[in-house]
mmCIF file of C-alpha atoms in Angstrom:
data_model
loop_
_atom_site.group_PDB
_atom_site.id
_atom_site.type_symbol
_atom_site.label_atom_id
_atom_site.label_comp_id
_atom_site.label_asym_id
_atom_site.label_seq_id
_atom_site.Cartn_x
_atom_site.Cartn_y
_atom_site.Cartn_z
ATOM 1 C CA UNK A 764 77.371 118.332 86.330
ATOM 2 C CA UNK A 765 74.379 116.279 87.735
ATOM 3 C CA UNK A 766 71.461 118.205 88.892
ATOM 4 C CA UNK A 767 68.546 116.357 90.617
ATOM 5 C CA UNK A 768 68.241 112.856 91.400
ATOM 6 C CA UNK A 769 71.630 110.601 90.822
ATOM 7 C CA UNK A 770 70.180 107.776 88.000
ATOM 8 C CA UNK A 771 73.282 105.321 88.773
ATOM 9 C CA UNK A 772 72.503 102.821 91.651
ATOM 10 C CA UNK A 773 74.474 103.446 95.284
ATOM 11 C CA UNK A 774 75.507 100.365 97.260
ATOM 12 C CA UNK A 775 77.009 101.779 100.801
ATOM 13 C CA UNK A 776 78.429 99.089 103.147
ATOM 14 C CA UNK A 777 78.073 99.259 106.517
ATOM 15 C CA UNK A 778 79.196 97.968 110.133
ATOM 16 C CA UNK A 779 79.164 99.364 113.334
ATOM 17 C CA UNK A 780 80.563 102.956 113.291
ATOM 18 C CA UNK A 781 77.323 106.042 113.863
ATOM 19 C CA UNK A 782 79.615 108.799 113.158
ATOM 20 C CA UNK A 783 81.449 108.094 110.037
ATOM 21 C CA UNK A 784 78.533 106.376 108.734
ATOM 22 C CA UNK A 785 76.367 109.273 109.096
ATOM 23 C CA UNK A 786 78.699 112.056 107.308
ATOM 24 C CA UNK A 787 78.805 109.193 104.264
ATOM 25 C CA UNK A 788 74.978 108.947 104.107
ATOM 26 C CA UNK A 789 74.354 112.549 104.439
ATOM 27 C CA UNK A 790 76.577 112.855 101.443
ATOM 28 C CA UNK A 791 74.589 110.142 100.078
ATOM 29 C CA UNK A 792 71.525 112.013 100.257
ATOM 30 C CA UNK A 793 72.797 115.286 99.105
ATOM 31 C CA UNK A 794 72.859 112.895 95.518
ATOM 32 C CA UNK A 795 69.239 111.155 96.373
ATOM 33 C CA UNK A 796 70.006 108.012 94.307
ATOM 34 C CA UNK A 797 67.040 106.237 92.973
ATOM 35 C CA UNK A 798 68.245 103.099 94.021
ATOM 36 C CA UNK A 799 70.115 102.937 96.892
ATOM 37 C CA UNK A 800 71.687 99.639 97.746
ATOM 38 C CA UNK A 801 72.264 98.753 102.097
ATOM 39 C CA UNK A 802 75.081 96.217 103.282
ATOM 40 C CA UNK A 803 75.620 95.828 106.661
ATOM 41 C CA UNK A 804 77.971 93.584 108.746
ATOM 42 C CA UNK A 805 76.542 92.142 112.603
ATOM 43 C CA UNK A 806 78.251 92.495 115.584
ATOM 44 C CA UNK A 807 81.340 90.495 116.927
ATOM 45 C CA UNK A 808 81.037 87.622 118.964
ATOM 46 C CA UNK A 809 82.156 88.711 122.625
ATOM 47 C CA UNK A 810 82.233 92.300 121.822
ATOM 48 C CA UNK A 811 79.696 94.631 122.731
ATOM 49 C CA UNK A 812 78.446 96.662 119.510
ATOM 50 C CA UNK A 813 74.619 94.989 119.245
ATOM 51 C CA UNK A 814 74.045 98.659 119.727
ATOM 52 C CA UNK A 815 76.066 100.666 117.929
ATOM 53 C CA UNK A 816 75.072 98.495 114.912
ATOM 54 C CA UNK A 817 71.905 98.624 115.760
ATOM 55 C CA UNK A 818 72.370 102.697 115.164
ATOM 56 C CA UNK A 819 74.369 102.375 111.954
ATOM 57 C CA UNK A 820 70.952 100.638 110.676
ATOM 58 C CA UNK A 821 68.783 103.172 111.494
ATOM 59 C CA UNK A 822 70.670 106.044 110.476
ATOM 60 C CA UNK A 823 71.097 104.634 106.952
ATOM 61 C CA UNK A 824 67.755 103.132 106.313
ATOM 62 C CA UNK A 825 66.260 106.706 107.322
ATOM 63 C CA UNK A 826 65.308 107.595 103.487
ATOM 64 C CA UNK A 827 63.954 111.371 103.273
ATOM 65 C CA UNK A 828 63.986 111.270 99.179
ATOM 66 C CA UNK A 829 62.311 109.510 96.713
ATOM 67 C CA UNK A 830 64.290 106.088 96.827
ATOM 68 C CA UNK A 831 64.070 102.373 96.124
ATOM 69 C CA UNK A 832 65.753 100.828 99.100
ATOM 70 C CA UNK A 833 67.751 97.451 99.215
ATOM 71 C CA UNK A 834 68.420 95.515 102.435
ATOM 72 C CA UNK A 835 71.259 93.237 103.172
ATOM 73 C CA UNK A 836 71.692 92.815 106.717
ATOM 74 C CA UNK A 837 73.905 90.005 108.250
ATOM 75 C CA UNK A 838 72.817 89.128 111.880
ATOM 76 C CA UNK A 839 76.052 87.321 112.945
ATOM 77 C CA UNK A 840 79.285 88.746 111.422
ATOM 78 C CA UNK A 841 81.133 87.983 108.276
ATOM 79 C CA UNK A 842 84.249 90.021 109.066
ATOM 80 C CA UNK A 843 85.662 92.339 106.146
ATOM 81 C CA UNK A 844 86.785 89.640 103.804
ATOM 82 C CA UNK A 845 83.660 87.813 103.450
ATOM 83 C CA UNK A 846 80.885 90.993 103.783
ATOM 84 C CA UNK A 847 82.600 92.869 101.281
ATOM 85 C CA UNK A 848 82.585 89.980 98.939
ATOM 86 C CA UNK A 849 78.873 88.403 99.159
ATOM 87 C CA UNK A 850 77.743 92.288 99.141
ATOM 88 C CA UNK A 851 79.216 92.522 96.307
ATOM 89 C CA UNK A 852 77.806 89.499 94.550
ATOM 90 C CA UNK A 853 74.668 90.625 96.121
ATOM 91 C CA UNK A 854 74.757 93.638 94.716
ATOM 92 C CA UNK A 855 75.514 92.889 91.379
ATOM 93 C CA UNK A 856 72.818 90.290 91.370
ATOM 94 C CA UNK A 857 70.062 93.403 91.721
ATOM 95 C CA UNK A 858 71.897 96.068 89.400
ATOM 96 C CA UNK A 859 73.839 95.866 86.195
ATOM 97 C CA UNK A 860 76.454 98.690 87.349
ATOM 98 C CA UNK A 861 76.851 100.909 90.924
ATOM 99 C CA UNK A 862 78.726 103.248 92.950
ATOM 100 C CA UNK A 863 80.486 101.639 95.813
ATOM 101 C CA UNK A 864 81.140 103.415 99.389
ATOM 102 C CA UNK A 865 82.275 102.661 102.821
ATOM 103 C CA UNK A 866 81.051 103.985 105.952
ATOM 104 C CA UNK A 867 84.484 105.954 106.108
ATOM 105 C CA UNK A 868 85.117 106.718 102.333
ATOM 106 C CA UNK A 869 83.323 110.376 102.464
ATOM 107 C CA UNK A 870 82.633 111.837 98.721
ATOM 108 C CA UNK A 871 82.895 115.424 97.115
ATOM 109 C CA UNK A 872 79.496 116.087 95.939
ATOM 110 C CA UNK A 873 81.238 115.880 92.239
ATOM 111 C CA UNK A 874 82.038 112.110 92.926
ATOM 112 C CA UNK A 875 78.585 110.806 91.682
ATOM 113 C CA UNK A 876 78.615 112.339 88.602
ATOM 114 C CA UNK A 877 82.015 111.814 87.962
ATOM 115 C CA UNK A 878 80.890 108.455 88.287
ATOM 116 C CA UNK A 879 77.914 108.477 86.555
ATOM 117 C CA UNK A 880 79.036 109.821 83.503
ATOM 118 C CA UNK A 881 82.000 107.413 83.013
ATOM 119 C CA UNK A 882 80.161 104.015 83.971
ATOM 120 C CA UNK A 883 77.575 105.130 81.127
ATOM 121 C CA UNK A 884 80.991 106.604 78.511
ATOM 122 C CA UNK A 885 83.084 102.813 79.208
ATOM 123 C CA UNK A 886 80.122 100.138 79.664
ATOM 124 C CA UNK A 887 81.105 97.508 77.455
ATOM 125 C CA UNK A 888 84.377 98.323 77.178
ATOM 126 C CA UNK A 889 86.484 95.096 78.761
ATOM 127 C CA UNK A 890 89.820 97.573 78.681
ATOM 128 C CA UNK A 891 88.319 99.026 82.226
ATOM 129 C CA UNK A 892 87.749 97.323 85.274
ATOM 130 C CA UNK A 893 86.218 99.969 87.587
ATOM 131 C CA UNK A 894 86.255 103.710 87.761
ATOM 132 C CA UNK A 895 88.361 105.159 91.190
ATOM 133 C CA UNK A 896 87.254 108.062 93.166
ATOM 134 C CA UNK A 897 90.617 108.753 95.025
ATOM 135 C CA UNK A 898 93.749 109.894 93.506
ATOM 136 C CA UNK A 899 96.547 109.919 96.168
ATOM 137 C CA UNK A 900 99.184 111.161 94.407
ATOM 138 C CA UNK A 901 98.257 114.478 93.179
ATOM 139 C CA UNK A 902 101.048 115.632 94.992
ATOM 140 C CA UNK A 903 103.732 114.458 92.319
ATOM 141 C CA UNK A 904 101.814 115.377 89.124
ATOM 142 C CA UNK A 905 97.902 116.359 88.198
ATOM 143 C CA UNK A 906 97.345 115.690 84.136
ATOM 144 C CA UNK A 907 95.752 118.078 81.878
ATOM 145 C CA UNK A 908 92.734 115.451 81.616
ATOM 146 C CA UNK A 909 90.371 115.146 83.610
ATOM 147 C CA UNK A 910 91.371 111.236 84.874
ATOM 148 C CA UNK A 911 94.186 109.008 83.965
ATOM 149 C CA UNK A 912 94.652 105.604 83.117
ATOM 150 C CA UNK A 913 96.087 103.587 86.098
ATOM 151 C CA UNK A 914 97.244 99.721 86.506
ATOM 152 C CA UNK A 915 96.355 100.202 90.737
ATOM 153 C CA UNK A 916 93.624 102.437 91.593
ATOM 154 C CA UNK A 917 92.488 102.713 94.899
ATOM 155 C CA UNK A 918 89.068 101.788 96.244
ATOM 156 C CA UNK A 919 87.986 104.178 98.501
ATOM 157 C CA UNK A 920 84.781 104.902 96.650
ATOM 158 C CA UNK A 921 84.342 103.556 92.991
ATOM 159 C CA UNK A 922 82.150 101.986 90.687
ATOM 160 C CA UNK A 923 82.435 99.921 88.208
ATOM 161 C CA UNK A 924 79.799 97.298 86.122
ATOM 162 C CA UNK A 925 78.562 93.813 86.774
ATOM 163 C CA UNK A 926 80.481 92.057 83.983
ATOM 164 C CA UNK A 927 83.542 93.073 85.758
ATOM 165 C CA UNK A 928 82.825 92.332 89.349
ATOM 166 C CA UNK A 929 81.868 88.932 87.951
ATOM 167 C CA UNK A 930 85.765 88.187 86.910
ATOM 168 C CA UNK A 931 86.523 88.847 90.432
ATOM 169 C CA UNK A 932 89.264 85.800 91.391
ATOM 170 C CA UNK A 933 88.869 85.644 95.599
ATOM 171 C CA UNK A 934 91.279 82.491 95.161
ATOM 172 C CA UNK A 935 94.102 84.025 93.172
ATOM 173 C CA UNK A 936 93.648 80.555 91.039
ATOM 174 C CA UNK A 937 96.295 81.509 88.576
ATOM 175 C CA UNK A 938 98.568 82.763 90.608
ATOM 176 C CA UNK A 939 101.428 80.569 90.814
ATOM 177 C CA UNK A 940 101.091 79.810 86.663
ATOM 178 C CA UNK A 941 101.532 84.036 86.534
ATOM 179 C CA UNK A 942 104.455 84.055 89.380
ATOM 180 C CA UNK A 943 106.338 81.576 87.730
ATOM 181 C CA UNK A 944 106.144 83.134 84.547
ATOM 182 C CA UNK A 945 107.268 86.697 86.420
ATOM 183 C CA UNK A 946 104.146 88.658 85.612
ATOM 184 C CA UNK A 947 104.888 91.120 88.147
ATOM 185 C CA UNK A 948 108.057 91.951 86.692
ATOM 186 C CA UNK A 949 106.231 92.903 83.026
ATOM 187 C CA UNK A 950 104.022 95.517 85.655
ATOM 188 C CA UNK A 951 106.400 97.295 87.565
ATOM 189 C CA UNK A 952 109.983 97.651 87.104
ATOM 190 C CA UNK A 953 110.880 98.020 91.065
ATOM 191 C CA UNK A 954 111.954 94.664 92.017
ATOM 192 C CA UNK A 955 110.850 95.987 95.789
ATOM 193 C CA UNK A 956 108.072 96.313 94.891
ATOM 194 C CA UNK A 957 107.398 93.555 92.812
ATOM 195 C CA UNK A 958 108.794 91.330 95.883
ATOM 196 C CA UNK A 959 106.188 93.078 98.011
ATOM 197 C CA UNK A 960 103.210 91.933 95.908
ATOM 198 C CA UNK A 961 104.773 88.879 95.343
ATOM 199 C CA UNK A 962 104.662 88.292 99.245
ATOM 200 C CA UNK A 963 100.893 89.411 98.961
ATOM 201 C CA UNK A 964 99.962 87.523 96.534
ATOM 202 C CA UNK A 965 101.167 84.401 98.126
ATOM 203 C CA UNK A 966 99.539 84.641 101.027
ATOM 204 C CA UNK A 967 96.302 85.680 100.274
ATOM 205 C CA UNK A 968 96.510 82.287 97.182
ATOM 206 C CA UNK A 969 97.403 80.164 100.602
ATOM 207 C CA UNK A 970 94.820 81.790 102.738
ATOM 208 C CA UNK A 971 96.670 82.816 105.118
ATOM 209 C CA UNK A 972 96.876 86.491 104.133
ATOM 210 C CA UNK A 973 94.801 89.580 105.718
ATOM 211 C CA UNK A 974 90.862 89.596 106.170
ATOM 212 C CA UNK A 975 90.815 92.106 103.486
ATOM 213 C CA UNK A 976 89.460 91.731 99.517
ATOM 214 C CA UNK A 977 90.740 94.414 97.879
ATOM 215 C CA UNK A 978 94.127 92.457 96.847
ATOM 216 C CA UNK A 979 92.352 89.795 94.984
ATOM 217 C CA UNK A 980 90.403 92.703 93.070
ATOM 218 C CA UNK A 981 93.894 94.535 92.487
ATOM 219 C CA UNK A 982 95.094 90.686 90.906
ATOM 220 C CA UNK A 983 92.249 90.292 88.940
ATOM 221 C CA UNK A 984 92.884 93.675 87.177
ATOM 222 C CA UNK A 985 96.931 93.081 87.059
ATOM 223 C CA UNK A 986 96.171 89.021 85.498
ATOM 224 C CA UNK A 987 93.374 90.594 83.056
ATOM 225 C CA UNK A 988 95.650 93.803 82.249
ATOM 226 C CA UNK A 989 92.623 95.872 83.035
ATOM 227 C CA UNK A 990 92.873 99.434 83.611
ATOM 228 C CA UNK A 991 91.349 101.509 86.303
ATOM 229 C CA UNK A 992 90.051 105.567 86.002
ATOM 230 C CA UNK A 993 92.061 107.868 88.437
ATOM 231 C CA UNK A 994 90.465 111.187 88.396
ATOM 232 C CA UNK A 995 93.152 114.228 88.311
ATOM 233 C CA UNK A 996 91.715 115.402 91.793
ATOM 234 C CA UNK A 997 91.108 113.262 95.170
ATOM 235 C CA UNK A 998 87.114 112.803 95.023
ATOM 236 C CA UNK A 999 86.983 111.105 98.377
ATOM 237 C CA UNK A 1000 88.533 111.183 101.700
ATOM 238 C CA UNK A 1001 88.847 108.605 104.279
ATOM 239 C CA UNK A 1002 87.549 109.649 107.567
ATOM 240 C CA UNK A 1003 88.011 106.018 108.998
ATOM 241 C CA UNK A 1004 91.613 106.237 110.158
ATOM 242 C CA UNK A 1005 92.266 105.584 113.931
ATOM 243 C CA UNK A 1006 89.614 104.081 116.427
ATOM 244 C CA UNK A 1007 87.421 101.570 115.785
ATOM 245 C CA UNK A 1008 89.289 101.463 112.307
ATOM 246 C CA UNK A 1009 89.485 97.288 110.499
ATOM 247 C CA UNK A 1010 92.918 98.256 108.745
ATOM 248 C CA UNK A 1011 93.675 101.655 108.355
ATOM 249 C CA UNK A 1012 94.508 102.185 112.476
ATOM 250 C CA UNK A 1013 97.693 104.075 111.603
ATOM 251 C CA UNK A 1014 97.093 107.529 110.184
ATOM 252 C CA UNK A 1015 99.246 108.531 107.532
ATOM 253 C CA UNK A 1016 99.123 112.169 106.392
ATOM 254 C CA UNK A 1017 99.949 110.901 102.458
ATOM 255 C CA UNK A 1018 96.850 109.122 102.696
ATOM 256 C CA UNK A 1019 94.344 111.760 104.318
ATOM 257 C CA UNK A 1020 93.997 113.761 101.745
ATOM 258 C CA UNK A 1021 90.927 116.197 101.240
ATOM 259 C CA UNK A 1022 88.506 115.790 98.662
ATOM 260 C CA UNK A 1023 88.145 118.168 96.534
ATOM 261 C CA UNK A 1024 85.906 118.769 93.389
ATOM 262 C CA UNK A 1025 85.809 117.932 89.950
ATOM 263 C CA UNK A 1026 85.763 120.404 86.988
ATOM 264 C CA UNK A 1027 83.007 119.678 84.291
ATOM 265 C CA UNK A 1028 82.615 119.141 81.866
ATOM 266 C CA UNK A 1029 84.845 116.321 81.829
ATOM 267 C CA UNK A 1030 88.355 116.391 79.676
ATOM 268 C CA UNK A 1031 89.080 112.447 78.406
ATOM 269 C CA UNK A 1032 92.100 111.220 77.727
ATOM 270 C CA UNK A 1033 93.171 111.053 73.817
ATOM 271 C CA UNK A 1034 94.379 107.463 74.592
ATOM 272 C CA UNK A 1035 94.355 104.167 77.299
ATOM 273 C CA UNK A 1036 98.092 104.186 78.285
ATOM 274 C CA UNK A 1037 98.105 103.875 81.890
ATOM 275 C CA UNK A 1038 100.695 106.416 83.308
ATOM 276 C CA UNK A 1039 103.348 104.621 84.436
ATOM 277 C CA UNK A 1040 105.338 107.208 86.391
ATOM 278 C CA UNK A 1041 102.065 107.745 88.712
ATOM 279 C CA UNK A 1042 101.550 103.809 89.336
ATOM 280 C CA UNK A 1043 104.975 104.115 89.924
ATOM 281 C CA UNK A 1044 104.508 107.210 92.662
ATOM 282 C CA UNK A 1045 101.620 105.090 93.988
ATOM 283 C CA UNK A 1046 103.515 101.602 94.191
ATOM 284 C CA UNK A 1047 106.424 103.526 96.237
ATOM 285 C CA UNK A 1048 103.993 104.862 98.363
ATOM 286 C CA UNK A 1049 102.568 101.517 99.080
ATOM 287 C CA UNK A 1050 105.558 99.923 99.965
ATOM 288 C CA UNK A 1051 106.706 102.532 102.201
ATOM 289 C CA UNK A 1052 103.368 102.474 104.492
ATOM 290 C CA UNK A 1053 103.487 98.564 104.620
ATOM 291 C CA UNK A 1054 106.956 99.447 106.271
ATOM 292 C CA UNK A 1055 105.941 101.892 108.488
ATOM 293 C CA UNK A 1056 102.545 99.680 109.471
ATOM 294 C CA UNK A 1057 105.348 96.770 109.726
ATOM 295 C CA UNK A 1058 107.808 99.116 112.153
ATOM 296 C CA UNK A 1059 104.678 100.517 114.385
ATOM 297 C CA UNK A 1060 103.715 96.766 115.163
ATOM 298 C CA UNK A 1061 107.202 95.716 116.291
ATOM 299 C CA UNK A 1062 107.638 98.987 118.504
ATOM 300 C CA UNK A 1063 104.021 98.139 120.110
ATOM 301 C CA UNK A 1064 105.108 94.489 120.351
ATOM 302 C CA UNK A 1065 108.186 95.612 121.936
ATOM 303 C CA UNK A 1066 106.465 98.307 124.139
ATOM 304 C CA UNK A 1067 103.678 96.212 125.878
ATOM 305 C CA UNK A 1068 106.984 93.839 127.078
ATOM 306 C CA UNK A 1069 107.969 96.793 129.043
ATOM 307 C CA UNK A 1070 105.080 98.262 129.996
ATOM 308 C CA UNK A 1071 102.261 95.281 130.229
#
């Protein structure tokens, strides 16, 4: 396990919440990166957070170790969508590979080396798109390894390399080439949940889908049949549910899972074929908190008629 200063690059995206921000970065520091990577989103127009952003800034450009810094500040505001992606690109433009955070995705200390060691074990290798830190369905079945193969991932806290990020389709381009030739259907083998990405998928090709990125990253890695590293154990947990929240308002207790820490050295995997039964857990899953998001809408909807 990594002792002394983290070699890997850290890229940590900010916006306008102090508390959430500041358990991340403290992590952060526990693993002193030497490069350390800043993205931060401005405030709203109308709303009142030229302060609190303010205070995200200076809590996370407060550098007490040895550390090149990076600055990407937006004054006006991108919204989700947009920050994330030209972070990204600006990120990858400075560093060939990183470790990517949120100011609510809050690591086990093991998380960087976990990282660290598999960026350096797969660069080059096309077969992987980006290395996950959370693993939300250790509940069903942990493998013997140390990490798993998976088709979905998750991206609360991950890394991955510059060649990748660079294949990154924002569009969905191919889309409706790959629907009509039922892609989805050669992936998973629910036709629920095939028809739920399918509905995805649409909208965020016709732009008229969520201010969100992360489905365009799970396309690209579903149209390139890329595979992404689960690790056997949650490494991070997100501390952003509720309040102030951009998606994740509704808590879900499935989803708030702790993280806990990864065993070294590491145990790899004798071969890269994803585990389909744990996509499959994780799919399910998926589906059934769109529903629930979907049914909490309608009864607030229905609600503020009675009580607005």
């Amino acid at each position: 396990m990594q002792t002394g200063t983290l070699q890997t690059p850290v890229a940590l995206f900010v916006f306008n919440r102090p508390g959430t921000t500041r358990r991340v970065f403290d992590a952060i520091s526990k693993a002193q990166p030497a490069k350390l990577l800043l993205i931060a989103d401005g405030p709203r127009q109308g709303r009142d957070e030229a302060e609190v952003c303010r205070r995200v800034r200076e809590i996370v450009t407060s550098v007490s170790w040895p550390c090149e810094v990076f600055e990407n500040f937006s004054e006006r505001n991108l919204g989700c969508r947009e920050r994330m992606i030209s972070g990204l690109d600006w990120v990858f433009s400075q560093v060939e590979e990183a470790i990517i955070l949120e100011d609510d995705c809050l690591p086990d200390p093991s998380f960087f080396p976990f990282c660290q060691e598999l960026l350096e074990r797969y660069r080059g290798d096309d077969r992987i798109a980006y290395i996950s830190g959370d693993n939300l369905v250790g509940r069903y079945r942990k493998p013997a390894d140390s990490y798993y193969f998976s088709q979905i991932g998750g991206i609360w806290g991950w890394a991955t390399w510059r060649p990748e990020w660079q294949r990154y389709d924002r569009h969905l381009v191919d889309w409706p080439a790959l629907r009509e030739r039922r892609m989805l259907e050669e992936v998973f083998d629910d036709p629920k949940v095939v028809a739920f990405w399918t509905q995805i998928f649409d909208a965020m090709h016709e732009n008229r889908g969520p201010d969100t990125w992360d489905y365009q990253w799970l396309y690209t890695g579903l149209k390139n049949s890329s595979l992404t590293i689960v690790p056997n154990v949650n490494l991070v947990t997100n501390i952003g549910f509720g309040e102030g929240a951009t998606h994740t308002i509704q808590a879900d207790a499935r989803f708030i899972l702790p993280a806990t820490s990864m065993e070294f050295p590491l145990r790899h995997p004798a071969s890269f074929i994803p585990s389909r039964s744990l996509d499959r857990y994780r799919a399910q899953d998926m589906l059934q908190q769109s529903r629930m998001q979907r049914a909490l809408k309608k009864a607030h909807r229905v609600a503020s008629r009675f009580f607005s």
